[in-house]
Coordinates of C-alpha atoms in Angstrom, one line a residue:
Chain A
M23 CA 0.0 0.0 0.0
N24 CA 1.2 3.5 -0.8
S25 CA 2.2 5.2 2.5
G26 CA 1.3 8.7 1.4
I27 CA -1.1 11.1 3.0
V28 CA -4.2 12.2 1.0
M29 CA -5.6 14.7 3.5
Q30 CA -4.0 16.7 6.2
A31 CA -5.4 19.2 8.7
Q32 CA -3.3 21.4 10.9
G33 CA -5.0 23.2 13.8
L34 CA -8.2 23.5 11.8
T35 CA -10.6 25.8 13.8
R36 CA -13.9 27.3 12.9
Y37 CA -16.2 29.6 14.8
F38 CA -19.8 30.3 13.9
G39 CA -20.4 33.6 15.7
S40 CA -19.0 33.0 19.2
R41 CA -19.6 29.2 19.0
K42 CA -16.5 27.1 18.3
V43 CA -17.7 24.4 16.0
V44 CA -14.3 22.8 15.2
D45 CA -11.4 23.2 17.7
Q46 CA -7.8 22.9 16.5
L47 CA -8.3 19.7 14.6
T48 CA -5.0 18.1 13.4
M49 CA -5.0 14.9 11.5
D50 CA -3.6 12.9 8.6
V51 CA -5.7 10.6 6.4
P52 CA -3.5 7.9 4.9
R53 CA -3.8 7.0 1.3
G54 CA -5.7 3.7 0.7
S55 CA -7.5 3.9 4.1
V56 CA -11.1 3.5 4.7
F57 CA -11.4 6.2 7.3
A58 CA -14.5 6.6 9.6
F59 CA -15.2 10.0 11.0
L60 CA -17.4 9.7 14.0
G61 CA -19.1 12.1 16.4
R62 CA -22.5 13.0 17.6
N63 CA -24.8 15.4 15.7
G64 CA -23.4 18.9 15.9
S65 CA -19.9 17.8 16.8
G66 CA -18.4 19.5 13.8
K67 CA -18.1 16.7 11.3
T68 CA -19.8 18.4 8.3
T69 CA -18.0 21.7 9.0
T70 CA -14.6 19.8 9.0
I71 CA -15.4 18.1 5.7
R72 CA -16.5 21.4 4.2
M73 CA -13.3 23.1 5.3
L74 CA -11.2 20.2 3.9
L75 CA -12.9 20.7 0.6
G76 CA -12.5 24.5 0.6
L77 CA -16.3 25.1 0.8
T78 CA -16.0 26.7 4.3
E79 CA -13.2 29.1 5.4
P80 CA -11.5 28.0 8.5
T81 CA -11.2 30.7 11.3
R82 CA -7.7 29.5 12.0
G83 CA -5.5 26.6 10.8
S84 CA -5.1 25.1 7.4
S85 CA -5.5 21.9 5.5
T86 CA -4.4 20.2 2.3
V87 CA -6.1 17.7 0.0
L88 CA -4.1 15.6 -2.4
G89 CA -1.2 17.9 -1.7
H90 CA -3.0 21.1 -2.4
D91 CA -4.2 23.9 -0.1
S92 CA -7.9 23.3 0.6
R93 CA -8.7 27.0 0.0
H94 CA -7.3 27.0 -3.6
L95 CA -8.0 23.5 -5.0
P96 CA -7.4 23.6 -8.8
P97 CA -10.2 22.1 -10.9
E98 CA -8.1 19.1 -12.0
V99 CA -7.6 18.2 -8.3
I100 CA -11.3 18.7 -7.6
A101 CA -12.0 16.2 -10.5
R102 CA -10.0 13.6 -8.5
I103 CA -12.3 14.0 -5.5
G104 CA -15.7 12.4 -5.2
Y105 CA -17.8 14.3 -2.6
M106 CA -21.3 13.2 -1.5
S107 CA -23.0 15.7 0.8
E108 CA -25.7 14.8 3.2
S109 CA -28.4 16.4 1.1
H110 CA -27.8 14.6 -2.2
S111 CA -28.5 17.7 -4.2
M112 CA -29.4 17.1 -7.8
Y113 CA -31.7 18.5 -10.5
E114 CA -35.1 17.2 -9.6
W115 CA -36.5 17.5 -13.1
M116 CA -33.8 15.3 -14.8
T117 CA -34.2 11.6 -15.2
V118 CA -31.7 9.2 -13.7
R119 CA -30.2 8.7 -17.1
Q120 CA -30.0 12.5 -17.7
C121 CA -28.3 13.1 -14.3
G122 CA -25.6 10.7 -15.4
A123 CA -25.2 12.2 -18.8
Y124 CA -25.1 15.7 -17.4
Q125 CA -22.5 14.9 -14.7
A126 CA -20.4 12.9 -17.2
R127 CA -19.7 16.1 -19.2
F128 CA -17.7 17.5 -16.3
Y129 CA -15.4 14.5 -15.8
P130 CA -12.9 13.4 -18.4
R131 CA -12.5 10.0 -16.6
W132 CA -16.2 9.3 -16.4
N133 CA -16.9 5.6 -16.3
A134 CA -20.3 4.8 -17.6
K135 CA -20.0 1.1 -16.5
V136 CA -19.6 2.2 -12.9
F137 CA -22.6 4.5 -13.1
D138 CA -24.8 1.8 -14.7
S139 CA -23.7 -0.9 -12.3
I140 CA -24.4 1.2 -9.2
V141 CA -27.7 2.4 -10.6
G142 CA -28.5 -1.3 -11.2
H143 CA -27.4 -2.3 -7.8
F144 CA -29.9 0.1 -6.3
H145 CA -32.6 -1.0 -8.8
L146 CA -33.1 2.4 -10.1
D147 CA -35.3 3.0 -13.2
L148 CA -33.2 5.1 -15.7
R149 CA -36.4 6.9 -16.8
A150 CA -37.5 7.9 -13.3
K151 CA -37.2 11.6 -12.4
A152 CA -34.7 12.4 -9.7
G153 CA -37.4 14.4 -7.8
D154 CA -39.6 11.2 -7.6
L155 CA -36.9 9.0 -6.0
S156 CA -37.2 7.7 -2.5
R157 CA -34.5 8.6 0.0
G158 CA -32.6 5.4 -0.5
E159 CA -32.9 5.7 -4.3
R160 CA -31.6 9.3 -4.2
A161 CA -28.6 8.1 -2.2
G162 CA -28.0 5.4 -4.9
L163 CA -28.1 7.9 -7.7
S164 CA -26.0 10.3 -5.8
L165 CA -23.5 7.5 -5.1
A166 CA -23.4 6.5 -8.8
M167 CA -22.8 10.1 -9.8
T168 CA -20.0 10.4 -7.2
L169 CA -18.3 7.1 -8.1
A170 CA -18.5 7.1 -11.9
P171 CA -15.7 9.7 -12.3
E172 CA -13.4 7.1 -10.5
P173 CA -12.3 9.5 -7.8
E174 CA -9.1 8.6 -6.0
L175 CA -10.4 10.3 -2.8
L176 CA -14.0 9.6 -1.9
I177 CA -15.6 11.8 0.8
L178 CA -19.0 10.7 2.0
D179 CA -20.8 12.9 4.5
D180 CA -23.2 10.5 6.4
P181 CA -24.0 8.4 3.3
A182 CA -26.2 6.0 5.2
I183 CA -28.5 8.5 6.7
G184 CA -32.1 7.5 6.2
L185 CA -31.3 4.4 4.2
D186 CA -33.3 1.2 4.7
P187 CA -31.2 -2.0 5.5
V188 CA -31.1 -3.1 1.8
A189 CA -29.9 0.2 0.5
R190 CA -27.5 0.4 3.4
R191 CA -26.0 -2.9 2.4
S192 CA -25.8 -1.8 -1.2
L193 CA -23.9 1.3 -0.1
L194 CA -21.4 -0.9 1.9
E195 CA -21.0 -3.2 -1.1
S196 CA -20.2 -0.2 -3.3
M197 CA -17.6 1.0 -0.7
I198 CA -16.0 -2.5 -0.7
Y199 CA -16.0 -2.4 -4.5
I200 CA -14.1 0.9 -4.5
T201 CA -11.3 -0.6 -2.4
R202 CA -10.5 -2.9 -5.4
D203 CA -8.0 -0.2 -6.3
S204 CA -5.8 -0.1 -3.1
D205 CA -4.7 3.4 -3.8
R206 CA -8.2 4.8 -3.3
T207 CA -9.2 6.4 -0.1
I208 CA -12.6 6.6 1.5
F209 CA -13.3 9.1 4.2
F210 CA -16.8 8.9 5.5
S211 CA -18.9 10.1 8.5
S212 CA -21.4 7.8 10.0
H213 CA -23.4 7.0 13.1
L214 CA -23.8 3.3 12.2
L215 CA -21.1 1.5 14.2
D216 CA -21.9 -1.9 12.6
D217 CA -21.1 -0.5 9.2
V218 CA -18.0 1.2 10.6
E219 CA -16.8 -2.1 12.0
R220 CA -17.3 -3.8 8.7
V221 CA -15.5 -1.4 6.4
A222 CA -13.3 1.0 8.3
D223 CA -9.7 0.5 9.1
H224 CA -9.0 4.0 10.6
I225 CA -11.2 5.9 12.9
A226 CA -11.4 9.5 14.2
I227 CA -13.8 10.7 16.8
L228 CA -14.9 14.3 17.3
D229 CA -16.5 15.0 20.7
R230 CA -18.0 18.4 21.0
S231 CA -15.7 20.0 18.4
V232 CA -12.5 18.4 19.7
L233 CA -10.8 15.4 18.1
R234 CA -10.4 12.8 20.8
V235 CA -9.5 9.6 18.9
L236 CA -7.3 9.2 15.8
C237 CA -6.0 5.7 15.3
S238 CA -6.7 2.3 13.7
V239 CA -9.9 0.6 14.5
D240 CA -7.9 -2.2 16.2
S241 CA -6.0 0.1 18.5
L242 CA -9.2 1.7 19.6
R243 CA -10.6 -1.7 20.4
S244 CA -7.6 -2.8 22.3
S245 CA -7.0 0.3 24.3
V246 CA -10.5 0.8 25.7
R247 CA -11.3 -1.4 28.6
Q248 CA -14.4 -2.0 30.8
F249 CA -14.3 -3.0 34.4
T250 CA -17.2 -4.1 36.7
L251 CA -16.7 -3.2 40.3
H252 CA -19.0 -5.1 42.5
Y253 CA -19.7 -3.9 46.0
A254 CA -21.2 -5.7 49.1
G255 CA -24.1 -3.3 49.3
P256 CA -25.4 0.1 48.2
E257 CA -23.8 1.8 51.2
A258 CA -20.4 0.5 50.1
L259 CA -20.4 2.4 46.8
P260 CA -18.3 5.5 46.8
P261 CA -20.7 8.5 46.3
K262 CA -18.2 10.3 44.1
L263 CA -15.2 8.8 42.3
P264 CA -11.7 10.1 42.8
T265 CA -9.6 11.1 39.8
L266 CA -9.0 8.1 37.6
R267 CA -6.7 8.5 34.7
G268 CA -8.3 7.8 31.3
L269 CA -11.8 7.4 32.8
L270 CA -14.3 7.7 29.9
R271 CA -17.6 6.7 31.3
V272 CA -19.2 5.6 34.5
R273 CA -22.5 3.8 35.0
R274 CA -23.8 2.6 38.3
S275 CA -26.5 0.3 39.7
A276 CA -27.3 -0.3 43.4
T277 CA -24.2 -2.5 43.9
D278 CA -22.1 -2.1 40.9
L279 CA -19.9 0.4 39.1
W280 CA -19.2 0.0 35.4
L281 CA -16.1 2.0 34.3
T282 CA -15.0 2.5 30.8
V283 CA -11.3 3.4 30.8
A284 CA -8.9 4.4 28.0
A285 CA -5.5 2.7 27.9
P286 CA -5.4 1.4 31.5
D287 CA -1.9 0.5 32.8
D288 CA -0.6 -0.9 36.1
A289 CA -1.2 2.4 37.8
T290 CA -4.8 2.4 36.8
Q291 CA -5.2 -1.1 38.1
R292 CA -3.8 0.1 41.5
E293 CA -6.2 3.0 41.5
L294 CA -9.1 0.7 40.7
R295 CA -8.2 -1.5 43.7
L296 CA -8.3 1.6 46.0
L297 CA -12.0 2.1 45.2
G298 CA -13.0 -0.5 47.8
A299 CA -14.9 -2.9 45.6
A300 CA -15.4 -6.5 46.8
T301 CA -14.5 -7.7 43.3
I302 CA -13.1 -6.1 40.1
E303 CA -13.8 -7.9 36.9
E304 CA -12.6 -6.9 33.4
V305 CA -15.3 -7.4 30.8
P306 CA -14.6 -7.6 27.0
V307 CA -15.3 -4.5 25.0
G308 CA -16.9 -4.3 21.5
L309 CA -16.3 -1.4 19.1
N310 CA -19.7 0.1 20.1
D311 CA -18.8 0.3 23.7
A312 CA -15.4 1.8 22.9
V313 CA -16.9 4.5 20.7
I314 CA -19.8 5.2 23.1
G315 CA -17.2 5.5 25.8
Y316 CA -15.8 8.5 24.0
L317 CA -19.2 10.0 23.0
G318 CA -21.4 9.2 25.9
D319 CA -22.7 12.0 28.1
R320 CA -20.8 11.0 31.2
G321 CA -17.3 11.4 29.8
E322 CA -14.4 12.5 31.9
H323 CA -15.2 16.2 31.7
G324 CA -18.9 16.0 32.4
F325 CA -18.3 13.6 35.3
F326 CA -15.9 15.8 37.2
L327 CA -18.0 18.9 36.9
D328 CA -21.4 17.3 37.7
G329 CA -20.7 14.2 39.7
I330 CA -22.4 11.0 38.5
P331 CA -26.1 11.3 37.8
V332 CA -27.7 8.1 39.1
P333 CA -29.9 6.6 36.3
A334 CA -33.6 6.4 37.2
A335 CA -33.5 2.6 36.8
A336 CA -30.7 2.2 39.4
R337 CA -32.5 4.5 41.8
G338 CA -35.6 2.4 41.6
A339 CA -33.6 -0.7 42.2
A340 CA -31.8 0.7 45.3
Chain B
M4 CA -17.5 -29.6 2.6
P5 CA -16.7 -26.1 1.6
L6 CA -15.7 -23.6 4.3
T7 CA -18.5 -21.3 5.4
I8 CA -17.4 -18.3 7.4
S9 CA -20.0 -16.0 9.0
I10 CA -19.2 -12.9 11.0
Q11 CA -21.1 -10.9 13.5
T12 CA -20.8 -7.2 14.1
G13 CA -21.3 -5.6 17.5
S14 CA -19.5 -8.5 19.1
T15 CA -16.7 -8.2 21.7
V16 CA -14.7 -10.4 19.3
S17 CA -13.3 -8.4 16.3
I18 CA -14.1 -9.5 12.8
Y19 CA -10.4 -10.2 12.3
R20 CA -10.4 -12.6 15.3
Q21 CA -13.7 -14.2 14.2
I22 CA -12.2 -15.2 10.8
I23 CA -9.0 -16.6 12.4
E24 CA -11.1 -18.7 14.9
Q25 CA -13.4 -20.1 12.3
V26 CA -10.6 -21.1 9.9
C27 CA -8.7 -22.7 12.8
A28 CA -11.8 -24.6 14.0
A29 CA -12.5 -25.8 10.5
A30 CA -8.9 -26.9 10.0
L31 CA -8.8 -28.7 13.4
A32 CA -12.1 -30.5 12.8
G33 CA -10.9 -31.6 9.4
R34 CA -13.6 -29.7 7.6
L35 CA -11.0 -28.1 5.4
R36 CA -9.4 -30.5 3.0
E37 CA -5.8 -30.1 2.1
D38 CA -6.6 -29.8 -1.6
E39 CA -9.4 -27.3 -1.1
P40 CA -8.5 -23.6 -1.4
L41 CA -9.8 -21.0 1.0
P42 CA -11.9 -18.2 -0.5
S43 CA -9.7 -15.5 -2.0
V44 CA -9.2 -12.3 0.1
R45 CA -11.4 -10.3 -2.4
G46 CA -14.0 -13.0 -2.6
L47 CA -14.4 -13.4 1.2
A48 CA -14.4 -9.6 1.7
E49 CA -17.2 -9.2 -0.9
Q50 CA -19.1 -12.2 0.5
L51 CA -19.0 -11.0 4.1
V52 CA -19.2 -7.3 3.1
I53 CA -16.1 -6.3 5.1
N54 CA -12.8 -4.5 4.4
P55 CA -10.5 -6.7 2.4
N56 CA -7.6 -5.6 4.6
T57 CA -9.2 -7.4 7.5
V58 CA -9.4 -10.7 5.6
S59 CA -5.8 -10.2 4.4
R60 CA -4.5 -9.6 7.9
A61 CA -6.4 -12.6 9.2
Y62 CA -5.0 -14.8 6.5
G63 CA -1.5 -13.4 7.3
E64 CA -1.9 -14.3 10.9
L65 CA -3.1 -17.8 10.0
V66 CA 0.0 -18.3 7.8
R67 CA 2.3 -17.2 10.6
E68 CA 0.5 -19.6 13.0
G69 CA 1.1 -22.3 10.4
V70 CA -2.6 -23.1 10.0
I71 CA -2.7 -22.3 6.3
E72 CA -0.1 -21.8 3.6
A73 CA 0.0 -20.0 0.3
R74 CA 0.6 -22.1 -2.8
P75 CA 1.8 -19.7 -5.4
G76 CA -0.7 -19.1 -8.1
R77 CA -3.3 -21.3 -6.5
G78 CA -4.3 -19.5 -3.4
M79 CA -4.5 -20.3 0.3
F80 CA -4.7 -23.9 1.6
V81 CA -4.8 -25.6 4.9
S82 CA -1.3 -26.6 5.9
R83 CA -0.1 -30.0 5.0
R84 CA 1.4 -30.5 8.4
R85 CA -1.8 -30.2 10.4
Q86 CA -1.1 -27.5 13.0
I87 CA -2.4 -27.0 16.5
Y88 CA -2.8 -23.4 17.8
S89 CA 0.2 -21.3 18.7
A90 CA 1.2 -21.1 22.3
P91 CA -0.5 -17.8 23.1
E92 CA -3.6 -18.9 21.3
R93 CA -3.7 -22.1 23.2
A94 CA -3.3 -20.2 26.5
R95 CA -6.1 -17.8 25.5
R96 CA -8.5 -20.6 24.6
M97 CA -7.6 -22.5 27.8
E98 CA -8.3 -19.4 29.9
Q99 CA -11.6 -18.9 28.2
A100 CA -12.7 -22.4 28.8
V101 CA -11.6 -22.4 32.4
T102 CA -13.2 -19.1 33.1
S103 CA -16.5 -20.3 31.8
L104 CA -16.2 -23.6 33.7
V105 CA -15.5 -21.9 37.0
S106 CA -18.2 -19.2 36.7
E107 CA -20.7 -21.8 35.7
G108 CA -19.7 -24.0 38.6
F109 CA -20.1 -21.1 41.1
L110 CA -23.4 -20.2 39.5
L111 CA -24.7 -23.7 40.1
G112 CA -23.6 -23.4 43.8
F113 CA -20.5 -25.7 43.8
T114 CA -17.7 -24.9 46.2
P115 CA -14.1 -24.3 44.8
E116 CA -13.1 -27.7 46.2
Q117 CA -16.0 -29.5 44.5
I118 CA -15.1 -27.8 41.1
I119 CA -11.4 -28.8 41.4
E120 CA -12.5 -32.4 42.4
E121 CA -14.7 -32.6 39.3
V122 CA -11.9 -31.4 37.0
A123 CA -9.4 -33.7 38.6
S124 CA -11.6 -36.8 38.2
R125 CA -12.3 -35.9 34.6
T126 CA -8.7 -35.2 33.7
K127 CA -7.7 -38.6 35.2
A128 CA -10.3 -40.4 33.1
H129 CA -9.1 -38.6 29.9
A130 CA -5.4 -38.8 30.6
P131 CA -3.7 -38.6 27.2
S132 CA -0.4 -40.3 26.7
K133 CA 1.4 -37.0 26.5
A134 CA 0.4 -33.3 26.2
I135 CA 0.2 -31.7 22.8
R136 CA 3.1 -29.5 22.0
S137 CA 2.3 -26.1 20.5
N138 CA 3.4 -24.2 17.5
P139 CA 5.7 -23.0 16.0
K140 CA 8.2 -25.6 17.2
G141 CA 6.2 -28.7 17.1
G142 CA 2.7 -29.5 16.0
S143 CA 1.3 -33.0 15.9
R144 CA -0.9 -35.0 13.7

């Protein structure tokens, strides 16, 4: 695999008014990777993508795409990028066939076979008007229009949003198809962690405008751990936890604490033992747990400021 | 019988690990014949709808463990010298089995002594002539 970098952000920051939407984001996207860009709604994913593509000016910082400054991408570089926005904007009055023919005129490398095969994969009628398509069909047409120019960098902003399971699977299959050429890079945002687990090899997590994870999917999985601390009775539970390095998330029941911890080491183990639990058990973590550990409400910051809100269910059980 | 691999997302076992475990299990149980190729990296990735790099890394690990081998121009095949798991893999599997045995025992209300006694009587009954040596040094047939 080529070891180059296709996209690079350096201290990328954007304010909308006084609100900081993206906060000093620095990252490299390796060539040939399938890169998942995760974060809750409003965490700054779309703004980041728009800054990378030069569609939104950063307040501070800079970025490059395919070696060119995002703010001045030459047309021939833009032609090498396939971008699918959340909205799938297209001319509503054109038929599926006309959309393809129209788009083809802008791209010298347009591959009609790719267009037809994706349109076929999504079972689209070539004579149907774009405006009459369902959400999933629109996504299929949009994908066909994005992939037919054979882009070497594919940027998909939440491509699976609103898709039914069949259309979603077609989307994934199309993404796997793209990786036939190992030099191609896919950068996509998503909320669907099962899909991410299937196709992504790199992962970045934005939490409230700040990049908190940037690594391979495997290293995320192996560095996040969960521990169950079991206590003799409700009175034995510490009302408030002391500082614990790397603590991501805490949940509690009447007699248990469940801690999600990033990269625990021997010192963490010692700290855990000081919490006075009768037993401490490490439980295996799936990708979902690891990601939710970073995105959940009771992250490190929220916890220290607010203490641990006891869930209603646990209160009932106590 | 051809090899069927199926994967589950959302599991605590990664897709990479699931592939390795299923190929190992099929090889050990003799469900993979020596003259039968494994699915190609591309083929399996498209069949399971997963990243081909994951399949390729899993196959790489299986080759290192000696479970499968590449025959140039023909694909991946189960190794001629039938291999047992690598030492760390054996340790991991043993730990898994013992953990589940012990917790099940406690759940059913047995004391530690009773559990140990059960295991001891069972191991005596089974007593193999000698323990299986692990990869990469040995391997037995």
